[in-house]
mmCIF file of C-alpha atoms and ligand atoms in Angstrom:
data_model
loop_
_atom_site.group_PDB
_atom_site.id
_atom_site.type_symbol
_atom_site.label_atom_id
_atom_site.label_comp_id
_atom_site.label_asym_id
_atom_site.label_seq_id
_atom_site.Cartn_x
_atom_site.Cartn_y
_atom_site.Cartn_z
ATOM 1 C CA UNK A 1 5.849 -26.159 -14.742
ATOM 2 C CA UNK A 2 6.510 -23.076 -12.648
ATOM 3 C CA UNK A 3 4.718 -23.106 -9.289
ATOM 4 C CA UNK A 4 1.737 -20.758 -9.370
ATOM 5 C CA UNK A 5 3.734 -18.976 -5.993
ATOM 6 C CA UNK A 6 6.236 -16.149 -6.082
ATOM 7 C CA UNK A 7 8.184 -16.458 -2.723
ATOM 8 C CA UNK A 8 9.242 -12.917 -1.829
ATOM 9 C CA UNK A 9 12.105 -11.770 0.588
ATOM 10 C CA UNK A 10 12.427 -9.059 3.052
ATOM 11 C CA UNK A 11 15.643 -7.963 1.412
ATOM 12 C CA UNK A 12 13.590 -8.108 -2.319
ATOM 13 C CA UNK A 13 11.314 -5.551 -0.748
ATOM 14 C CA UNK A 14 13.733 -3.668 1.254
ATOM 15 C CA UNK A 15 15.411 -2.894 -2.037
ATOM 16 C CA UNK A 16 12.409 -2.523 -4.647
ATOM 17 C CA UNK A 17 11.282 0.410 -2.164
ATOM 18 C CA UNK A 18 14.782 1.882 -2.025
ATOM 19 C CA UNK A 19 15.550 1.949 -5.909
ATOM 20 C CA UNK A 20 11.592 3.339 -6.429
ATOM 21 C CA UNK A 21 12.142 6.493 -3.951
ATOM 22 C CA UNK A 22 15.012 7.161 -6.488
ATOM 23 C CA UNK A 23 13.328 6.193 -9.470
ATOM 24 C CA UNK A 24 10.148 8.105 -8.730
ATOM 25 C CA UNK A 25 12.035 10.829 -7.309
ATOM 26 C CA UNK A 26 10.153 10.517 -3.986
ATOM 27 C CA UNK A 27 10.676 13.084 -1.078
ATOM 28 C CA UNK A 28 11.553 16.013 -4.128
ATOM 29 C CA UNK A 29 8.673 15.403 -7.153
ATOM 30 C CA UNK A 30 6.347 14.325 -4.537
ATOM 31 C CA UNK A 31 6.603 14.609 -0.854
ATOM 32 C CA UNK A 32 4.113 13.593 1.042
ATOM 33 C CA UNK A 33 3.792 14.681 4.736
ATOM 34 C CA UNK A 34 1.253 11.956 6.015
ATOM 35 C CA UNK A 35 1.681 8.100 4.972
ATOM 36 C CA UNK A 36 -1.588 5.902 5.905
ATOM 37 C CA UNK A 37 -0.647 2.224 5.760
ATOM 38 C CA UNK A 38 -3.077 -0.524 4.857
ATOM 39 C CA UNK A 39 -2.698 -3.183 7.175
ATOM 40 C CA UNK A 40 -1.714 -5.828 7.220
ATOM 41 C CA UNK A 41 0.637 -6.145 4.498
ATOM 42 C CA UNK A 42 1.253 -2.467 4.848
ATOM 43 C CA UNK A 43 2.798 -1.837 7.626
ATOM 44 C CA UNK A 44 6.675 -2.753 7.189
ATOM 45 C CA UNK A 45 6.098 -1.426 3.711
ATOM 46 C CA UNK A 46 5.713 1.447 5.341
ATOM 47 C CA UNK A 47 7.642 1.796 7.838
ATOM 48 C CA UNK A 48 10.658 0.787 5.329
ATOM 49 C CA UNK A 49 9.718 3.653 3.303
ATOM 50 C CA UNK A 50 9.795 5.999 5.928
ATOM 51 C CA UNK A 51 13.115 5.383 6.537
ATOM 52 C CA UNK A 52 14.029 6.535 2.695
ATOM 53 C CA UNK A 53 12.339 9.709 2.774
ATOM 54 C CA UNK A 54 13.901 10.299 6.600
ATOM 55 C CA UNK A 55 17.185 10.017 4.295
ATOM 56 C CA UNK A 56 15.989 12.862 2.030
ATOM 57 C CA UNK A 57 14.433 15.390 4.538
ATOM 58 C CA UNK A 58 15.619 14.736 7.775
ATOM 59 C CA UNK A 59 12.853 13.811 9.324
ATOM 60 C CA UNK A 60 10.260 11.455 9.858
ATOM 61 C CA UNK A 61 6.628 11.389 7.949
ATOM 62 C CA UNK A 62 3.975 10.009 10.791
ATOM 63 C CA UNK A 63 1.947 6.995 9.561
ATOM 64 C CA UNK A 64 -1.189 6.283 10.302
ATOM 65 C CA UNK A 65 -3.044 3.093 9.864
ATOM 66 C CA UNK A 66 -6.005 1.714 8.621
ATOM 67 C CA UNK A 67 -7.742 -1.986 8.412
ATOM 68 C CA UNK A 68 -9.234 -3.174 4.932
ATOM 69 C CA UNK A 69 -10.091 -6.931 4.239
ATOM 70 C CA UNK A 70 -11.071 -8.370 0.944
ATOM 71 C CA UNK A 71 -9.389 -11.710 0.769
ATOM 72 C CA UNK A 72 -10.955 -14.719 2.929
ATOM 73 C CA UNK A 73 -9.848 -16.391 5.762
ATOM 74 C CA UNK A 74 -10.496 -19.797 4.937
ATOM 75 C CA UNK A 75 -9.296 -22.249 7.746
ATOM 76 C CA UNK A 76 -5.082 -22.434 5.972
ATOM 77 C CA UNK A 77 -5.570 -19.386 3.392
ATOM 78 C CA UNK A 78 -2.414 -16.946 3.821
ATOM 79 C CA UNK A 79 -0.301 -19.331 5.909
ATOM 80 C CA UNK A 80 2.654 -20.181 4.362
ATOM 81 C CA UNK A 81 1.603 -19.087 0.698
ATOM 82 C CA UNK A 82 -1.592 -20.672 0.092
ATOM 83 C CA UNK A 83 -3.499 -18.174 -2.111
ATOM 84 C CA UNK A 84 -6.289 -16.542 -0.519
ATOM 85 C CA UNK A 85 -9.980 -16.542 -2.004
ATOM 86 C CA UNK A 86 -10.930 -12.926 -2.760
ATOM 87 C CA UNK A 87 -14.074 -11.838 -1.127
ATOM 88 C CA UNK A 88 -16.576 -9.867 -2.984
ATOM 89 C CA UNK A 89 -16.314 -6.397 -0.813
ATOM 90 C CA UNK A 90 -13.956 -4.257 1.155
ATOM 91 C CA UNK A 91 -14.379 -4.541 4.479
ATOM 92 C CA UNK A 92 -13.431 -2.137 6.753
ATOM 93 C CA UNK A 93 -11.577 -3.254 10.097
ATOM 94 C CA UNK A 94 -10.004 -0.208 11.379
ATOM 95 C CA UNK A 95 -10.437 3.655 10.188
ATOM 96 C CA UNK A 96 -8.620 7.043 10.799
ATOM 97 C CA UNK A 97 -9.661 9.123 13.805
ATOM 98 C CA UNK A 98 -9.403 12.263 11.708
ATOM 99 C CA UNK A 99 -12.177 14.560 11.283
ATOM 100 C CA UNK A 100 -13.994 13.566 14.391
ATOM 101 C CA UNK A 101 -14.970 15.602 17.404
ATOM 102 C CA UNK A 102 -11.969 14.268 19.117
ATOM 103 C CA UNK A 103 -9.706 14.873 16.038
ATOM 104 C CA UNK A 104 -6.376 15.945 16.722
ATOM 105 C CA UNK A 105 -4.989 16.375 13.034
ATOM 106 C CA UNK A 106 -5.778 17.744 9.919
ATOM 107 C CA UNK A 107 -5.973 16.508 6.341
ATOM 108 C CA UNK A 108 -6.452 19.500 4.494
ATOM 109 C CA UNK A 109 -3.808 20.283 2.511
ATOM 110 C CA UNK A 110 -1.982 17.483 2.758
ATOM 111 C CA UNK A 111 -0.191 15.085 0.402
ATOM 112 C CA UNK A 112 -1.191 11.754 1.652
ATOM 113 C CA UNK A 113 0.335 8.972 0.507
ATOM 114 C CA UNK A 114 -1.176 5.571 0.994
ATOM 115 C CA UNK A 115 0.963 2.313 1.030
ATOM 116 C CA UNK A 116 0.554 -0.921 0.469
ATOM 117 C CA UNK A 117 2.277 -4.271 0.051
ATOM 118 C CA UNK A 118 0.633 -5.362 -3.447
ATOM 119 C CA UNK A 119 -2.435 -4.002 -5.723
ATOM 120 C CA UNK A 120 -3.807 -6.993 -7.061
ATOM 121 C CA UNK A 121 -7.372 -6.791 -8.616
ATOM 122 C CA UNK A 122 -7.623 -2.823 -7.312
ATOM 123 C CA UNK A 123 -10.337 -2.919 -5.088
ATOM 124 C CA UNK A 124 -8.844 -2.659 -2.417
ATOM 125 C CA UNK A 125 -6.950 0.671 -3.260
ATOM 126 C CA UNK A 126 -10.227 2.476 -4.955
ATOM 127 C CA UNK A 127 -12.167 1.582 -1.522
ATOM 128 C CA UNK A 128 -9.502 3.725 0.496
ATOM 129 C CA UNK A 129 -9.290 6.450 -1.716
ATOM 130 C CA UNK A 130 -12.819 6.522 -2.038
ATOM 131 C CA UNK A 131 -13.519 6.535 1.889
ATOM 132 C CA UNK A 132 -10.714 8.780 2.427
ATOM 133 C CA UNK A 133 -12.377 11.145 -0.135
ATOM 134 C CA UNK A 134 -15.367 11.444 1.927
ATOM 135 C CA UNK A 135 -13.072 12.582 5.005
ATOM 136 C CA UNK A 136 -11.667 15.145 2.810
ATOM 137 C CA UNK A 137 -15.155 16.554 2.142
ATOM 138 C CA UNK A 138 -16.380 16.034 5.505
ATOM 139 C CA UNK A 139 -13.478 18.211 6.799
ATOM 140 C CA UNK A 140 -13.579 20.697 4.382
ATOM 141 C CA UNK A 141 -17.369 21.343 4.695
ATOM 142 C CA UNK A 142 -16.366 21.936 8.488
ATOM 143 C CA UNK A 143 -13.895 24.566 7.610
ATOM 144 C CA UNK A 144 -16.107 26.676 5.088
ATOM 145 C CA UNK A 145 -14.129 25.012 1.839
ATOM 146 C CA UNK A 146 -15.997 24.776 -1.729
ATOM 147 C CA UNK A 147 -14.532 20.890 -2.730
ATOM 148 C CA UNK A 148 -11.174 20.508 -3.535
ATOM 149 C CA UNK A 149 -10.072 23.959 -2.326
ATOM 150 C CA UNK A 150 -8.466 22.509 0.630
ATOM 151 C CA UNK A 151 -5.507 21.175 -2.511
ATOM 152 C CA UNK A 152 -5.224 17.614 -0.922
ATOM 153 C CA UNK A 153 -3.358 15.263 -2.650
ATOM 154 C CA UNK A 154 -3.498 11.868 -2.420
ATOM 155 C CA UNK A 155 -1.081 9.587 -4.032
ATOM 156 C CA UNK A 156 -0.471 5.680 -3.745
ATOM 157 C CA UNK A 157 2.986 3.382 -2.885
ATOM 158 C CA UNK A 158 2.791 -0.223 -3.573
ATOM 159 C CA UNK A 159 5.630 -2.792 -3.601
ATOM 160 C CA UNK A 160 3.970 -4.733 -6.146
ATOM 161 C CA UNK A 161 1.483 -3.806 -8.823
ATOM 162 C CA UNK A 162 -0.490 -7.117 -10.779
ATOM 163 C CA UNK A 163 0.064 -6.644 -14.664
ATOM 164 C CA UNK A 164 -3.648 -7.757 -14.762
ATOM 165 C CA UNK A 165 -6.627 -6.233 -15.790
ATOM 166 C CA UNK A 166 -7.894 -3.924 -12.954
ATOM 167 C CA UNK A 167 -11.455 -4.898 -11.271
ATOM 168 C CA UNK A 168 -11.874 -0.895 -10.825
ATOM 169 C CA UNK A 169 -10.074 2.546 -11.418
ATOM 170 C CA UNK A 170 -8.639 5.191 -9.544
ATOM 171 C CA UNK A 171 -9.768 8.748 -10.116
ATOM 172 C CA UNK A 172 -7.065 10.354 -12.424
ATOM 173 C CA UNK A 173 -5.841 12.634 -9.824
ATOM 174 C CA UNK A 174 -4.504 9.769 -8.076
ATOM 175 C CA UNK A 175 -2.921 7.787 -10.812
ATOM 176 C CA UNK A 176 -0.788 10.757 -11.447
ATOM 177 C CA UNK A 177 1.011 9.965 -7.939
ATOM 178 C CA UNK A 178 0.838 6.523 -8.313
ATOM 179 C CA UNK A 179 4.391 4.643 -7.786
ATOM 180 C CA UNK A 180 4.963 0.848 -8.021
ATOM 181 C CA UNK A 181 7.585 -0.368 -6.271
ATOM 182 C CA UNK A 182 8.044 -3.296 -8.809
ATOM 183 C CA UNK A 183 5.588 -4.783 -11.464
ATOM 184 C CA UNK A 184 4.000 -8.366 -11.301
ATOM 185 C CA UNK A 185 2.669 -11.289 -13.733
ATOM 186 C CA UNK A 186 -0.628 -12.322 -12.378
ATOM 187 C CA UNK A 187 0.867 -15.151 -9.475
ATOM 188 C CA UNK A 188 0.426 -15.452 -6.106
ATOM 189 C CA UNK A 189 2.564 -13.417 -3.638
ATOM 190 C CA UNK A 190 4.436 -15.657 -0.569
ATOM 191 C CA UNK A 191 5.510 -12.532 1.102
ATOM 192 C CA UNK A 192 7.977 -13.391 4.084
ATOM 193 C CA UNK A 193 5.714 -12.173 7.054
ATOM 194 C CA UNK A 194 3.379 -14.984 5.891
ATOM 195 C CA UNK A 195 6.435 -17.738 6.110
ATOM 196 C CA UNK A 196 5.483 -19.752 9.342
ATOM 197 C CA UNK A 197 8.318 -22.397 8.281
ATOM 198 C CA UNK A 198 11.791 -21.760 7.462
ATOM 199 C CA UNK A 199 12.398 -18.397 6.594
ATOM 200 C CA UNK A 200 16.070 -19.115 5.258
ATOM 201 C CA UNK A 201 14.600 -21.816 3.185
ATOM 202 C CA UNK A 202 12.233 -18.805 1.870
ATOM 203 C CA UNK A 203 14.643 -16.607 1.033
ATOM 204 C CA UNK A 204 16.468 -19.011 -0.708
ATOM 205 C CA UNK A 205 13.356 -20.252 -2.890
ATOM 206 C CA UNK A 206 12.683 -16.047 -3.628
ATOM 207 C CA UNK A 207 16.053 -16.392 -5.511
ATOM 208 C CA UNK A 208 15.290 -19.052 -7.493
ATOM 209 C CA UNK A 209 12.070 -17.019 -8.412
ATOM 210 C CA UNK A 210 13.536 -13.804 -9.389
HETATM 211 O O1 PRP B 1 -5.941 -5.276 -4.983
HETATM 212 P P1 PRP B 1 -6.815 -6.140 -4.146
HETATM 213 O O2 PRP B 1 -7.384 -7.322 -4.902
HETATM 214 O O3 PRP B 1 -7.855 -5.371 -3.426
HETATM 215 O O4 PRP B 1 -5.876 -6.842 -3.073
HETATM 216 C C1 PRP B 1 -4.897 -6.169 -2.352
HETATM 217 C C2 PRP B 1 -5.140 -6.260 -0.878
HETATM 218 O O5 PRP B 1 -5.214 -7.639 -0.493
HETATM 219 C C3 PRP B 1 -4.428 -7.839 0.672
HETATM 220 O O6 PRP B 1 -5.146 -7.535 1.820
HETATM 221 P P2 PRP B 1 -6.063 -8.587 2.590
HETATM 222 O O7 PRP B 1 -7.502 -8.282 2.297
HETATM 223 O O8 PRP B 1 -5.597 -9.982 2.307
HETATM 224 O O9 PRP B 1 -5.772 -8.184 4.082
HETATM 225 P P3 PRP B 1 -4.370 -8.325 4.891
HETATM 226 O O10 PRP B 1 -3.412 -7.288 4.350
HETATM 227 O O11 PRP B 1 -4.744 -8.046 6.297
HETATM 228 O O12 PRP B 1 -3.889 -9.728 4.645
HETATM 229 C C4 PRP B 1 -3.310 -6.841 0.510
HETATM 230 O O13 PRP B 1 -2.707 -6.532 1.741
HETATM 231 C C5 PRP B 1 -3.976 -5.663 -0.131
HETATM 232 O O14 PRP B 1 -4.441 -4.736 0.832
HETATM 233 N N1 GUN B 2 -0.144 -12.503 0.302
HETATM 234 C C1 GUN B 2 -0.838 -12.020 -0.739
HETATM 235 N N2 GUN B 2 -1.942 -11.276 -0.507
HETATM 236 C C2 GUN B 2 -2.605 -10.816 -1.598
HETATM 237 N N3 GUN B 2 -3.715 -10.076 -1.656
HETATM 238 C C3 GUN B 2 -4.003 -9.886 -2.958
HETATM 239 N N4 GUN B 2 -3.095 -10.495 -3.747
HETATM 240 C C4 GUN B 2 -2.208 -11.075 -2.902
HETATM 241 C C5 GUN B 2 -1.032 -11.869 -3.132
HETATM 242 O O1 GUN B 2 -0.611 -12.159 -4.258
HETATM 243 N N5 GUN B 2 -0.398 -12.316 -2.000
#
């Protein structure tokens, strides 16, 4: 029987976002001028990606960063690929320092796009773009805007995308910038950064998983 574990590889994802900037047309159909990561697993995601739209314009799209936690941390969960209970809300860890007194940039009329490393049941994903929503508002209220005249888009990069039936939706809006890298059956992710053992021995068992 097939373990329940899909070992991943920093050159699997290193490639999947590659071929999907091409495939989606990313940096001409949509080009977004402000990436906000979801960390963890978003990070070198993003940071990859970066590089790929560099490529394209010729410069370098800031990212910013925010903290979201739905999956436990049970004493082993997440070490070395052992699945991680999911929790039953979002919880927020760290949060953009738009929009405040002290803010230094802008939103409005942006494209946004927020990455992550894998959309599993959703929730996640419709808790950002919810929250980031309200910071939207918030900042167009403070310039004089009626909603949505400030034309921000937000759209969505994942590596990996579940084939499973979603726990909630995006708004519409959304889904129509909505690019996944590459798309899943319903198994547990080993991603590399989570390899605390041999990472050759990793890469190797990614192959044999392809
Ligand atoms: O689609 P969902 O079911 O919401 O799951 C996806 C989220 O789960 C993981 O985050 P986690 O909560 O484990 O935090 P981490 O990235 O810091 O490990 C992953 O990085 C996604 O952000
Ligand atoms: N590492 C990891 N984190 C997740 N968070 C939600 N689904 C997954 C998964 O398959 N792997």
């Amino acid at each position: 029987m097939a373990s329940n574990k899909l070992h991943i590889s920093y050159n699997q994802i290193h490639q999947l976002i590659d071929y999907a900037v091409k495939r989606f047309h990313l940096g001409d159909d949509y080009s977004p001028d402000l990436m906000i990561a979801i960390g963890g697993g978003g990070f070198i995601p993003a940071r990859i990606l970066r590089s790929f739209l560099k490529a394209k314009h010729g410069r370098n799209i800031p990212i910013q960063a925010i903290g979201l936690s739905l999956y436990e941390e049970l004493p082993n969960a997440g070490q070395d690929g052992v699945p991680e209970i999911p929790g039953v809300q979002v919880t927020k860890t760290q949060w953009l320092n738009f929009g405040g007194a002290d803010s230094l940039v802008s939103l409005l009329g942006r494209k946004i796009l927020i990455v992550d490393e894998v959309d599993d049941s959703r929730k996640t994903l419709v808790y950002a773009v919810a929250e980031l929503l309200k910071d939207i508002r918030a900042q167009e209220i403070q310039a004089g805007m009626n909603p949505g005249e400030s034309n921000t888009e937000i759209g969505i990069f994942v590596v990996y995308n579940k084939d499973k039936p979603k726990a909630e939706e995006l708004p519409e809006a959304v889904m129509r910038h909505y690019y996944p890298a590459a798309t899943t059956p319903d198994r547990w992710l080993f991603f590399p950064w989570d390899c605390t053992t041999d990472i050759g021995v990793h890469t190797e068992l990614s192959k044999q998983d392809m």
